Amino acid sequence: MVRHDVVVVGAGLAGMRAAIEASRYGVDVGVVSKLHPTRSHSGAAEGGINAALGNAGEDSPEKHTFFTVKGSDYLGDQDAIAVMCAEGPGDIYELEHMGAIFSRMDDGRIAQRPFGAGGAPRTCYAADITGHVLLHVLYEQLVKSGVTVYEEWFALDLVTDGERCVGVTAWDLVRGGVQGVEASAVILATGGLGRMYRGTTNAYACTGDGMSMAWRAGVPLKDMEFMQFHPTTLKANGVLITEGCRGEGGYLRNAEGDRFMFNYAPNAGELASRDVVSRSEQTEIDEGRGVDGCVLLDLTHLGAKRINERLHGSRELAMDYAGVDPIEEPIPVRPGAHYHMGGIDTDVWGHTIMPGLYAAGECACVSVHGANRLGGNSLLETVVFGRRAGAAAAQDVRRDGMGGVFSPSAVRVTERAIQRMLDVNQGERPYVLRQELADVMYDNAGIFRTAEKLETCKAQVAELRERYARGLVVHDKGRTFNSDLIQAIELGSMLQMADCLVTGAIARTESRGAHSRLDFPDRDDENWLRHTLAWYDDGEVELGYKPVTITEYEPAVRTY
Amino acid sequence: MHVTLKIQRYNPETEEQSLETYSVEMNEEATLLDTLDAVKDQVDGSLSYRKSCRMAVCGSCGMRIDGAAVLACKTPMKPIVESGEVPVISPMGNLPVIKDLVVDMAPFWAKFRAVKPYLEEDENPPVKEWRVQQEELDRVMTEALCIQCGCCVSECNSMESDPDFLGPAALAKAARFVYDVRDRGGKERLELYNGPHGVWDCTRCYFCNQRCPKGVHPRDAIAKVGAAIYQAGMHSDPGARHAKVFVKSTHKTGYLLETNLVPETVGAINAIKDIPFALKLARAGKVPNPLRPHSANKLDEVRKLHKLIEAQEQAAYAEGTAGPRRPPEEAQAKESE
């Protein structure tokens, strides 16, 4: 049993930023993460981070706010978006002072390039390894801060005293065994859930654990039906090729060599928002103008020098995982599940409805992305709202003191649940269900959705949840580095989150942002300009709704 | 395609060790990591290894294939299958094994922490960003590519004989700050890398450069840190003195004067202890005549090279420690204060 004033679960950008901020307030901070911090998936972000610095062209936080609101298809909360866009520049300068290596303009200021549907060159970048650079800078700062990190501790359940969150239980992966982690405040920063889809850019670790923990503890999840499909992912393994390729002037072509995007987005072309580009690509592929299930991302006209300077990482990925050198030939790409807009319902300070529980980053839904996130806004969200959640948690702890009582029986309950999993010797292996889930989700809750497909999906997810409940066989019965056990637990989280996602999607009878219903092709502001809430109801998903915050910008028709 | 591989297994709870052979059916694009996943899913779920991003950026899946460190996710199996080779997969070297292919990274991160792995910030930063030229950042960009996977450490010859050697990953991290114009670490920072187990303990085998999956070139980074220490006038460490003898004697004769190497590195008194060893060498004909040192023909060419390198190192050091520039408007305001 360990205790800290503030415990952060997850150590990607949002988690580390929260921990660093909380420690600045003089409270005792601990970080629990199933991966070593630098292994987090934030490091795979490539293209950049948005902030209205105005270095490369006229820009302002207001303009950034407007284009983010429009990009969200008006589902984003405008007060939250305004906060993010106003505070963004300060966070970028802070990261720069910490040592982040941002690419530069000739006069030594931070360089910025245009990203899809942004309306200005606003994306700061470190070549095409921005996430990697920021992740390592924040880890450096975490080391400097002296915060205690419990590496490779897999958080299992939130512990509450009936009212407040008082900590978590965690499985110590290296040594084995359930540990109690007592806290006055818990910040969830556990990232996304893309692994429930077959074609995804996400790491193996992105299994929605934190969202699932919150949901089971009675905290609502918001807008779970909104899954973003990134337009440029590699066919073989879903690896991301950055939007920066198009930001630097890359073309999308179909089998006939046409730059088809202008048929769908006459003004923005390749730099329309991600939902628009992914749907356009899928339409080209479905109508027979694809190349082996892909379209082509053509960078050849950019020349070797520019590709090597600005898109070196993408070139390496294309060569390693598609066998294609983008200097010589176009890269076959297709849409892949990339970013989950929904998550744990929070306010602009990361508070959830449960006292003592906060959330930030992809696992949270503030909501700044609404129905569709703009490229470059997720990294910004992690640092702005990570910082805010860290500050709020620390201040609340300083004001309110210890919080509730962590009952040691919580550890025993979790320990018994794990033992039950290890005791199963007959039945299915987890990977069978994992693969079925990924196929079911990609085929039925993907880019284009219909009531029929979604109902099929819901039924199949329910069936998978039943099979899961019957017990799966974990081969590894040992305690030391039992990743077989962890993967089985992760599967459980994914099944629950898939249920939340598809249940929300069935109910939302409109098309908005990334949620595209062929049977309801139009946006329906009258009925659906509202957030979906998914509540836990004895293992099942219970839907509720709440209004969208609209301040400056009345919903308008969204074209690019 | 049909993939067969041998995996070195180790179960710490039973202390059993074995080399197991596995065969799985894979598609043509499969990497080593995909293959391990298939083995774990379908054959034996108790096989342990680390993984996460599967795109060579998270640094989790360092391991050895036929004795050479690689990232499993960056290693395609097709060429190996076509060659008919049955590879042996084993954990990384120089780090204690926890289970199967999982090593204990704690010693690795302890060294990371020992090099002050963060920017020593100016106390009074500008309101906006520091003005830094792209070329100045490019100087540390190679080291900034490091994903801390440990492949270099796995292969480090020096660490094999001195487990306390800071090693290639930590010293590459050091170089990343030494040459960052924004860093205020100064000589205090360099002192961390100059002592025992520091840069001078590298044996220059270049295995780290060869095995790094991200092109970080840790050995080159170590050389850069050494050059900075040298340029800062910190010559007292035997390692630095040893390097200095090389410079001095090649400058004088174009060759290395082996007989001067020991006394000038460790001092005359300590060198006396090595006389019996020197005599042994002499009897074996391994000691050149100290009274008639050989000299190169085109000494001026050697000296030109010296000058060139010296100037390059001086310039790099001067630029790397020049300090960053404030935005012009702020710089003016500061001056008029």
XYZ file of N, CA and C in Angstrom, chain B residues 299-309:
33
model
N 54.326 15.666 -42.737
C 53.875 16.118 -41.426
C 52.954 17.328 -41.538
N 53.232 18.163 -42.541
C 52.401 19.379 -42.696
C 50.945 19.013 -42.987
N 50.751 17.894 -43.704
C 49.371 17.442 -43.997
C 48.668 17.042 -42.694
N 49.400 16.310 -41.862
C 48.840 15.885 -40.578
C 48.454 17.102 -39.766
N 49.346 18.091 -39.773
C 49.091 19.278 -38.945
C 47.911 20.089 -39.489
N 47.779 20.065 -40.807
C 46.611 20.743 -41.413
C 45.310 20.108 -40.906
N 45.320 18.763 -40.884
C 44.144 18.043 -40.380
C 43.855 18.416 -38.931
N 44.923 18.466 -38.160
C 44.794 18.853 -36.754
C 44.096 20.185 -36.627
N 44.626 21.154 -37.404
C 44.102 22.524 -37.350
C 42.618 22.533 -37.677
N 42.278 21.795 -38.734
C 40.900 21.754 -39.220
C 39.964 21.225 -38.121
N 40.361 20.097 -37.528
C 39.503 19.470 -36.514
C 39.400 20.360 -35.281
